[in-house]
mmCIF file of N, CA and C in Angstrom:
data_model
loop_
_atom_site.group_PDB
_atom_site.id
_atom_site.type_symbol
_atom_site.label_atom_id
_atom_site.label_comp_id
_atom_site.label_asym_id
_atom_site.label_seq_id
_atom_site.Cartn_x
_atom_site.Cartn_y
_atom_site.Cartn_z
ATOM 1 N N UNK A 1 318.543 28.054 176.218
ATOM 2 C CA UNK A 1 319.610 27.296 176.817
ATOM 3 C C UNK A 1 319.439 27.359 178.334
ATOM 4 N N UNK A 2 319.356 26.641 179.271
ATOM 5 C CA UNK A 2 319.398 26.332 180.556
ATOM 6 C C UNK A 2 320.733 25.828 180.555
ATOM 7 N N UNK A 3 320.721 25.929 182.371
ATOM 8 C CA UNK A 3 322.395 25.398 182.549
ATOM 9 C C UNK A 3 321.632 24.487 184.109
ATOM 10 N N UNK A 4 322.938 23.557 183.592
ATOM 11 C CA UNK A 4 322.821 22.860 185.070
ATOM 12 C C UNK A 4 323.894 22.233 185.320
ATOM 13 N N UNK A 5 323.882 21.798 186.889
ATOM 14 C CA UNK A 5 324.798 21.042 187.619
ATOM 15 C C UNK A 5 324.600 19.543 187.171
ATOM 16 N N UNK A 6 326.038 18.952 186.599
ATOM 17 C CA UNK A 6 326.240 17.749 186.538
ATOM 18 C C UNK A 6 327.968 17.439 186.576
ATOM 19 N N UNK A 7 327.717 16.158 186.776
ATOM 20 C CA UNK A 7 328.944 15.844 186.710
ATOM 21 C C UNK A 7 329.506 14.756 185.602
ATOM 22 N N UNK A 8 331.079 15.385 185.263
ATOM 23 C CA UNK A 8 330.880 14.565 183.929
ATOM 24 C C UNK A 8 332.553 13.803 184.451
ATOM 25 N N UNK A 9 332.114 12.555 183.783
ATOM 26 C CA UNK A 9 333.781 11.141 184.073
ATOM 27 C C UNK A 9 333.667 10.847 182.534
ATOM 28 N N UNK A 10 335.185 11.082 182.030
ATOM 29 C CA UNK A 10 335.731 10.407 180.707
ATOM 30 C C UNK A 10 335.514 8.979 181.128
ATOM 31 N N UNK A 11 334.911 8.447 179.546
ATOM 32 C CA UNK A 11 335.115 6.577 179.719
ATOM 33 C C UNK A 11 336.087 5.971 178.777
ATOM 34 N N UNK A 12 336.044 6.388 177.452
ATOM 35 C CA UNK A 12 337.042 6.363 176.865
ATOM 36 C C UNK A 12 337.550 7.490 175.594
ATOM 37 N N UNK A 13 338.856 6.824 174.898
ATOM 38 C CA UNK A 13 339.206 7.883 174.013
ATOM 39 C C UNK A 13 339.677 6.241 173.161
ATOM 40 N N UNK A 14 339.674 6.484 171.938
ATOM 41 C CA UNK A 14 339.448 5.794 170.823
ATOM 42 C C UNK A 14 340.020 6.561 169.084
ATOM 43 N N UNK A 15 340.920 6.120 169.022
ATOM 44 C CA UNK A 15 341.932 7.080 167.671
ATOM 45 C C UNK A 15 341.572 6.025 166.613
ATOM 46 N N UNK A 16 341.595 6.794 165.537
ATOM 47 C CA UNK A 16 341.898 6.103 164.009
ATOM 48 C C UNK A 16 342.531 6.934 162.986
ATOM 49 N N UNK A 17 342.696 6.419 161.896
ATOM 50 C CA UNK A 17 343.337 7.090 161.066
ATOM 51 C C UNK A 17 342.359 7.331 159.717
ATOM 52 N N UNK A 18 342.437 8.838 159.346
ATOM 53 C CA UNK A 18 341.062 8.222 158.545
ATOM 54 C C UNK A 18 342.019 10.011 157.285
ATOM 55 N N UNK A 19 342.092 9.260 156.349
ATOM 56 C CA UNK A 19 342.922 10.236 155.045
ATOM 57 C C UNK A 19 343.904 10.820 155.596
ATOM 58 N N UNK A 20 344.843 10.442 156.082
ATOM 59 C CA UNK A 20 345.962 10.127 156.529
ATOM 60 C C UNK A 20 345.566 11.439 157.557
ATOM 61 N N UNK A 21 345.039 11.612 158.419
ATOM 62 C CA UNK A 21 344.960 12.280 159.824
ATOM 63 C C UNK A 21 344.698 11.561 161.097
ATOM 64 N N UNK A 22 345.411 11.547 162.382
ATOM 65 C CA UNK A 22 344.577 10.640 163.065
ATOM 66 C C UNK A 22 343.638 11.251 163.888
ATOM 67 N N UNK A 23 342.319 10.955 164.043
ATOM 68 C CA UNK A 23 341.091 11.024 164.967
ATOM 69 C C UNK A 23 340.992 10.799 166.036
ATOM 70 N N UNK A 24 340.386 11.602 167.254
ATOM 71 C CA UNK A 24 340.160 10.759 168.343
ATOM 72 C C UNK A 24 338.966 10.848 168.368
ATOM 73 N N UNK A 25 338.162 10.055 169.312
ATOM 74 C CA UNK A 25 336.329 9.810 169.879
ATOM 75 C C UNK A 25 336.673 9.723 171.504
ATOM 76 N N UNK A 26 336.159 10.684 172.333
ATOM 77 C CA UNK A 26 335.945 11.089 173.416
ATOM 78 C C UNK A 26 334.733 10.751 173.916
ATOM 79 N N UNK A 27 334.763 9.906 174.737
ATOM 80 C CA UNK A 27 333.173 9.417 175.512
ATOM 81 C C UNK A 27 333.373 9.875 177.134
ATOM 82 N N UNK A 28 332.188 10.353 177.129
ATOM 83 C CA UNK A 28 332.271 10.819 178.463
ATOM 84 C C UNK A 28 330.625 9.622 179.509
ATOM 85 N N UNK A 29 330.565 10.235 180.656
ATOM 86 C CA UNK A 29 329.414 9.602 181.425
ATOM 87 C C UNK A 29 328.730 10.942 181.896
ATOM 88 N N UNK A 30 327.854 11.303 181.528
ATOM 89 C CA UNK A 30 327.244 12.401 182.938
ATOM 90 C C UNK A 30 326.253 12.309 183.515
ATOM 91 N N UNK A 31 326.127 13.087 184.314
ATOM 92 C CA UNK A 31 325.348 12.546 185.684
ATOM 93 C C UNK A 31 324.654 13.794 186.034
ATOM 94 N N UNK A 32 323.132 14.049 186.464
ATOM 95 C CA UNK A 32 322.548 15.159 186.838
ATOM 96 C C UNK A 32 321.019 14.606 187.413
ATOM 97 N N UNK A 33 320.737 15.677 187.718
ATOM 98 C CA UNK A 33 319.238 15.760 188.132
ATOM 99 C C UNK A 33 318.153 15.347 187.028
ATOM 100 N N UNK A 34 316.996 14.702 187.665
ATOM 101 C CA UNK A 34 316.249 14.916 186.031
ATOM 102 C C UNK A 34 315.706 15.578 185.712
ATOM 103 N N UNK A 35 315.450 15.820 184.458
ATOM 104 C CA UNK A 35 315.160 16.890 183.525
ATOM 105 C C UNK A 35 314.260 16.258 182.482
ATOM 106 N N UNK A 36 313.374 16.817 182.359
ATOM 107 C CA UNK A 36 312.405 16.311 181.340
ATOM 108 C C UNK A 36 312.673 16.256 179.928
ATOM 109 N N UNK A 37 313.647 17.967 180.011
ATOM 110 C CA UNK A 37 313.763 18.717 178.501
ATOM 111 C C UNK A 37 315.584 17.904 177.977
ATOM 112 N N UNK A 38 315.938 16.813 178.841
ATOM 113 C CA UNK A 38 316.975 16.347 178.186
ATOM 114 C C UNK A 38 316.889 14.887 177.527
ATOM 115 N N UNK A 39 317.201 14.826 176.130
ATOM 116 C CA UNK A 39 316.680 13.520 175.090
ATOM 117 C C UNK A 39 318.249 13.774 174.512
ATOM 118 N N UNK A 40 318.187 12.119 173.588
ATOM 119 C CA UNK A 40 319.067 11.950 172.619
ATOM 120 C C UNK A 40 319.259 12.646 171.780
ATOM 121 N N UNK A 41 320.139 12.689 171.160
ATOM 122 C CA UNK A 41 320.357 13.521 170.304
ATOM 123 C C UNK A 41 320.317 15.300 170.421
ATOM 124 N N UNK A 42 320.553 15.789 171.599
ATOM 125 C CA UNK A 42 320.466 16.923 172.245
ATOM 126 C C UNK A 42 321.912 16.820 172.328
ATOM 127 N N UNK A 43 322.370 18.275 172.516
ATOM 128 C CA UNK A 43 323.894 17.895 173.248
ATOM 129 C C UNK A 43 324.298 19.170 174.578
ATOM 130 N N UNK A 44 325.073 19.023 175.327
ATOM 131 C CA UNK A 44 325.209 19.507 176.225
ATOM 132 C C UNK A 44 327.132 20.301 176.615
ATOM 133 N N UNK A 45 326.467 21.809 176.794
ATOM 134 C CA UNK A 45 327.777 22.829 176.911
ATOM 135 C C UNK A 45 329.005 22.347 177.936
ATOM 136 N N UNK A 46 329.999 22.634 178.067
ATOM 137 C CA UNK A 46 330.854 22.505 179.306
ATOM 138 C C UNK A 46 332.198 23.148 179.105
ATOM 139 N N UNK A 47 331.925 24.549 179.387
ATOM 140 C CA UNK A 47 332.677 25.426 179.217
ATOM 141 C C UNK A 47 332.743 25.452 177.253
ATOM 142 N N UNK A 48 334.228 24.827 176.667
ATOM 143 C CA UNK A 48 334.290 25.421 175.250
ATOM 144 C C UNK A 48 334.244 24.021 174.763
ATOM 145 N N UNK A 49 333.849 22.982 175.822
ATOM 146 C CA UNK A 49 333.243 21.507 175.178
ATOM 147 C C UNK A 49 331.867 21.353 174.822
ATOM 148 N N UNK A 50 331.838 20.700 173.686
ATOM 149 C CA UNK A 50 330.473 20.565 173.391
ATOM 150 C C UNK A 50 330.188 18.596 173.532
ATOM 151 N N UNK A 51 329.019 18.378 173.987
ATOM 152 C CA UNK A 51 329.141 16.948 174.375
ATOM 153 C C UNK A 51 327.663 16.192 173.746
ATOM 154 N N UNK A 52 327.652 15.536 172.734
ATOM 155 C CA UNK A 52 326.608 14.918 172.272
ATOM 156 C C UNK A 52 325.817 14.195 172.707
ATOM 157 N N UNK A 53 324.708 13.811 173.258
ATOM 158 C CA UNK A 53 323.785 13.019 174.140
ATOM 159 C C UNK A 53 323.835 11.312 172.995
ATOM 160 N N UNK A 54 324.283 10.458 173.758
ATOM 161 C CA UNK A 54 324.105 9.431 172.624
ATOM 162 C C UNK A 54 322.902 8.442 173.437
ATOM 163 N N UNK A 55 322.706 8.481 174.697
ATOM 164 C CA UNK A 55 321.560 8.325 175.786
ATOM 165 C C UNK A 55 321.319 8.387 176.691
ATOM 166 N N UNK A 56 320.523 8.298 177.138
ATOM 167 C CA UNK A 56 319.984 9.114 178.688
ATOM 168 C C UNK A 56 318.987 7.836 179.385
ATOM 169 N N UNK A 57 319.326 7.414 180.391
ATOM 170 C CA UNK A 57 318.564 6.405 181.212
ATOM 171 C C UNK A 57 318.420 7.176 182.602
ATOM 172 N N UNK A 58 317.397 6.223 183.362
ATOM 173 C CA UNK A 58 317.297 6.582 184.715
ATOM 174 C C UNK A 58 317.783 5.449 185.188
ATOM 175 N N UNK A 59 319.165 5.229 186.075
ATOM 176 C CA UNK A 59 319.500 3.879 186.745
ATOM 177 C C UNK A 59 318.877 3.440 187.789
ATOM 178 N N UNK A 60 318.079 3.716 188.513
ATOM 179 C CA UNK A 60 317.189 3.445 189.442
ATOM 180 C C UNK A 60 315.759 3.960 189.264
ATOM 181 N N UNK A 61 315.724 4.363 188.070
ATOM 182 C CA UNK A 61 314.240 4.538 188.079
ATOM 183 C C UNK A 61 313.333 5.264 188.919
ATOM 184 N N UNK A 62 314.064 6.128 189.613
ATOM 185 C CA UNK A 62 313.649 7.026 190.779
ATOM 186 C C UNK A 62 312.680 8.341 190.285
ATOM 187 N N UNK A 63 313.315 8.909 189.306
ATOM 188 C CA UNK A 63 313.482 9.798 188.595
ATOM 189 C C UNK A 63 313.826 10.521 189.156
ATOM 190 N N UNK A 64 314.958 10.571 189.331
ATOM 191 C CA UNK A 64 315.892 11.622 190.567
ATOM 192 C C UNK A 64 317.199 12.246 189.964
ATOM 193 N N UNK A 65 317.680 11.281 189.197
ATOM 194 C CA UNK A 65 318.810 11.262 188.121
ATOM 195 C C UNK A 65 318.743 10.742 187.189
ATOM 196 N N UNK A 66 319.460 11.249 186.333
ATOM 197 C CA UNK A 66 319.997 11.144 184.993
ATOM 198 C C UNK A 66 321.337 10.753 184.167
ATOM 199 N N UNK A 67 321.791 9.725 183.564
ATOM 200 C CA UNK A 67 322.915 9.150 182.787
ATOM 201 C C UNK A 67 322.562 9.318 181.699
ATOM 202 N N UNK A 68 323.770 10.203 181.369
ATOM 203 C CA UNK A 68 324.181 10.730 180.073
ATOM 204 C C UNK A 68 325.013 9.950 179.197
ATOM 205 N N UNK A 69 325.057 9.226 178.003
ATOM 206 C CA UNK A 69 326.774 8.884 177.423
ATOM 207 C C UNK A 69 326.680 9.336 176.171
ATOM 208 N N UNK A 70 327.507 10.549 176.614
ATOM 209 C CA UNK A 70 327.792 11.472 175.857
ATOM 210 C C UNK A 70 329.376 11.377 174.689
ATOM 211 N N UNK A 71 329.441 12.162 173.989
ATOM 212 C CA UNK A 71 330.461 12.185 172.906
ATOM 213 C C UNK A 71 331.035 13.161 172.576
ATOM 214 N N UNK A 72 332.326 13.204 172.904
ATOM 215 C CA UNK A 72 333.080 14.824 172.536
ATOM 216 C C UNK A 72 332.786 15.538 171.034
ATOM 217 N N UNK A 73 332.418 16.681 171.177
ATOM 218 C CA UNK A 73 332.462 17.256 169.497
ATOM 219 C C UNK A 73 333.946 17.965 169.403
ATOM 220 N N UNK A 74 334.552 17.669 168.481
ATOM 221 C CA UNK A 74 335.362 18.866 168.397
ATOM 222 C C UNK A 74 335.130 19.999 166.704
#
């Protein structure tokens, strides 16, 4: 496990009802340095959140940074 500096912005939250409980889906954005060793389907700590990698782009193609859109686990 490595740790790193990023920063993470909620995008949305999304409820349903599913056997009579309701659900939420937590999407987040994060943002970091790049990293070679970070892919889909990886997921990433934050404190007692756990956050699912759903993909990872470089927005400028720099390779300087990294976008995450990630998915709350609970």
């Amino acid at each position: 496990m490595r740790e790193l500096s990023v920063r993470i912005e909620p995008l949305a939250v999304a409820s349903r009802e599913r056997f009579d409980q309701r659900e939420a889906t937590v999407t987040h954005r994060v943002l970091m340095r790049a990293n070679d060793h970070v892919a889909r389907g990886m997921a990433l700590r934050a404190g007692g959140r756990r956050l699912a990698i759903l993909s990872v782009h470089d927005p400028d193609e720099s390779r300087r940074y990294l976008v995450c859109r990630c998915e709350e686990e609970r």
